Amino acid sequence: QVQLVESGGGLVQAGEVLRLSCAASGSISSIAAMGWYRQAPGKQRELVATITRGGTTNYADSVKGRFTISGDNAKNTVYLQMDSLKPEDTAVYYCNAKALMRTLKYDYWGQGTQVTVSS
């Protein structure tokens, strides 16, 4: 009922910038919050940043001051601006949507986009 498509990943050097995009389609009105998670090889998936429908944001300590999450409700799109990238930011980044439909909670995930930061 909700489809998510990420884009914007790539290979960059440390200190450079990337902007990720996540476009949502389907039952858009059911989405209460969206966010970005990442998973590095051999490691657990971790929260990067979230944003609610009303614009409240939350960040992992490791990205505070460097990453900015934003949303464009008119375009049904969430962005992650990543500045001052570090090699430890290398991971597959997944877009997430938390939806409420008929009192049931759902989690939706995009296919992921690879971010690789070289030293």
GROMACS .gro file of C-alpha atoms in nm:
model
  119
    1GLN     CA    1   0.000   0.000   0.000
    2VAL     CA    2   0.306   0.224   0.035
    3GLN     CA    3   0.596   0.204  -0.205
    4LEU     CA    4   0.931   0.371  -0.140
    5VAL     CA    5   1.204   0.438  -0.394
    6GLU     CA    6   1.544   0.571  -0.287
    7SER     CA    7   1.797   0.745  -0.504
    8GLY     CA    8   2.110   0.955  -0.474
    9GLY     CA    9   2.366   0.712  -0.339
   10GLY     CA   10   2.712   0.685  -0.481
   11LEU     CA   11   3.085   0.679  -0.427
   12VAL     CA   12   3.246   0.989  -0.277
   13GLN     CA   13   3.559   1.086  -0.089
   14ALA     CA   14   3.569   1.175   0.278
   15GLY     CA   15   3.452   1.530   0.339
   16GLU     CA   16   3.225   1.539   0.037
   17VAL     CA   17   2.847   1.564   0.015
   18LEU     CA   18   2.556   1.349  -0.098
   19ARG     CA   19   2.182   1.401  -0.096
   20LEU     CA   20   1.952   1.101  -0.079
   21SER     CA   21   1.590   1.112  -0.190
   22CYS     CA   22   1.299   0.884  -0.104
   23ALA     CA   23   0.979   0.911  -0.303
   24ALA     CA   24   0.665   0.757  -0.154
   25SER     CA   25   0.357   0.644  -0.341
   26GLY     CA   26   0.039   0.456  -0.260
   27SER     CA   27  -0.150   0.526   0.061
   28ILE     CA   28   0.038   0.845   0.137
   29SER     CA   29  -0.218   0.978   0.383
   30SER     CA   30  -0.154   0.681   0.613
   31ILE     CA   31   0.213   0.771   0.668
   32ALA     CA   32   0.284   0.919   1.010
   33ALA     CA   33   0.662   0.938   0.990
   34MET     CA   34   0.948   0.858   0.757
   35GLY     CA   35   1.314   0.808   0.811
   36TRP     CA   36   1.647   0.675   0.702
   37TYR     CA   37   1.824   0.370   0.836
   38ARG     CA   38   2.157   0.225   0.732
   39GLN     CA   39   2.327  -0.110   0.746
   40ALA     CA   40   2.698  -0.167   0.702
   41PRO     CA   41   2.837  -0.513   0.617
   42GLY     CA   42   2.832  -0.739   0.920
   43LYS     CA   43   2.654  -0.482   1.135
   44GLN     CA   44   2.301  -0.431   1.260
   45ARG     CA   45   2.069  -0.188   1.088
   46GLU     CA   46   2.068   0.143   1.270
   47LEU     CA   47   1.857   0.455   1.277
   48VAL     CA   48   2.003   0.756   1.100
   49ALA     CA   49   1.724   1.014   1.110
   50THR     CA   50   1.346   1.039   1.122
   51ILE     CA   51   1.090   1.306   1.049
   52THR     CA   52   0.722   1.315   1.137
   53ARG     CA   53   0.438   1.447   0.926
   54GLY     CA   54   0.451   1.763   1.136
   55GLY     CA   55   0.823   1.812   1.080
   56THR     CA   56   0.972   1.690   1.408
   57THR     CA   57   1.316   1.541   1.347
   58ASN     CA   58   1.538   1.297   1.530
   59TYR     CA   59   1.900   1.204   1.459
   60ALA     CA   60   2.149   0.945   1.563
   61ASP     CA   61   2.432   1.095   1.764
   62SER     CA   62   2.682   0.984   1.502
   63VAL     CA   63   2.529   1.209   1.235
   64LYS     CA   64   2.415   1.511   1.434
   65GLY     CA   65   2.553   1.831   1.289
   66ARG     CA   66   2.640   1.663   0.960
   67PHE     CA   67   2.315   1.518   0.824
   68THR     CA   68   1.982   1.693   0.774
   69ILE     CA   69   1.652   1.520   0.708
   70SER     CA   70   1.372   1.713   0.542
   71GLY     CA   71   1.043   1.644   0.374
   72ASP     CA   72   0.833   1.786   0.096
   73ASN     CA   73   0.474   1.681   0.157
   74ALA     CA   74   0.361   1.816  -0.178
   75LYS     CA   75   0.606   1.585  -0.355
   76ASN     CA   76   0.566   1.295  -0.110
   77THR     CA   77   0.943   1.291  -0.081
   78VAL     CA   78   1.192   1.282   0.205
   79TYR     CA   79   1.554   1.387   0.169
   80LEU     CA   80   1.873   1.322   0.360
   81GLN     CA   81   2.142   1.583   0.310
   82MET     CA   82   2.474   1.429   0.412
   83ASP     CA   83   2.765   1.668   0.464
   84SER     CA   84   3.119   1.603   0.582
   85LEU     CA   85   3.091   1.237   0.495
   86LYS     CA   86   3.320   0.993   0.672
   87PRO     CA   87   3.431   0.642   0.576
   88GLU     CA   88   3.226   0.509   0.869
   89ASP     CA   89   2.914   0.641   0.694
   90THR     CA   90   2.959   0.371   0.430
   91ALA     CA   91   2.646   0.154   0.427
   92VAL     CA   92   2.330   0.070   0.241
   93TYR     CA   93   2.079   0.340   0.328
   94TYR     CA   94   1.714   0.240   0.350
   95CYS     CA   95   1.411   0.464   0.347
   96ASN     CA   96   1.142   0.376   0.599
   97ALA     CA   97   0.778   0.476   0.634
   98LYS     CA   98   0.562   0.414   0.938
   99ALA     CA   99   0.196   0.399   0.851
  100LEU     CA  100  -0.131   0.359   1.035
  101MET     CA  101  -0.416   0.200   0.843
  102ARG     CA  102  -0.741   0.083   1.001
  103THR     CA  103  -0.577   0.097   1.346
  104LEU     CA  104  -0.295  -0.134   1.232
  105LYS     CA  105   0.066  -0.023   1.223
  106TYR     CA  106   0.284  -0.098   0.922
  107ASP     CA  107   0.649  -0.053   0.837
  108TYR     CA  108   0.750  -0.008   0.474
  109TRP     CA  109   1.101  -0.017   0.334
  110GLY     CA  110   1.267   0.091   0.015
  111GLN     CA  111   1.514  -0.121  -0.175
  112GLY     CA  112   1.816   0.065  -0.040
  113THR     CA  113   2.084   0.279  -0.198
  114GLN     CA  114   2.457   0.227  -0.152
  115VAL     CA  115   2.669   0.503  -0.004
  116THR     CA  116   3.043   0.447  -0.014
  117VAL     CA  117   3.287   0.698   0.135
  118SER     CA  118   3.655   0.649   0.062
  119SER     CA  119   3.932   0.781   0.284
   0.00000   0.00000   0.00000
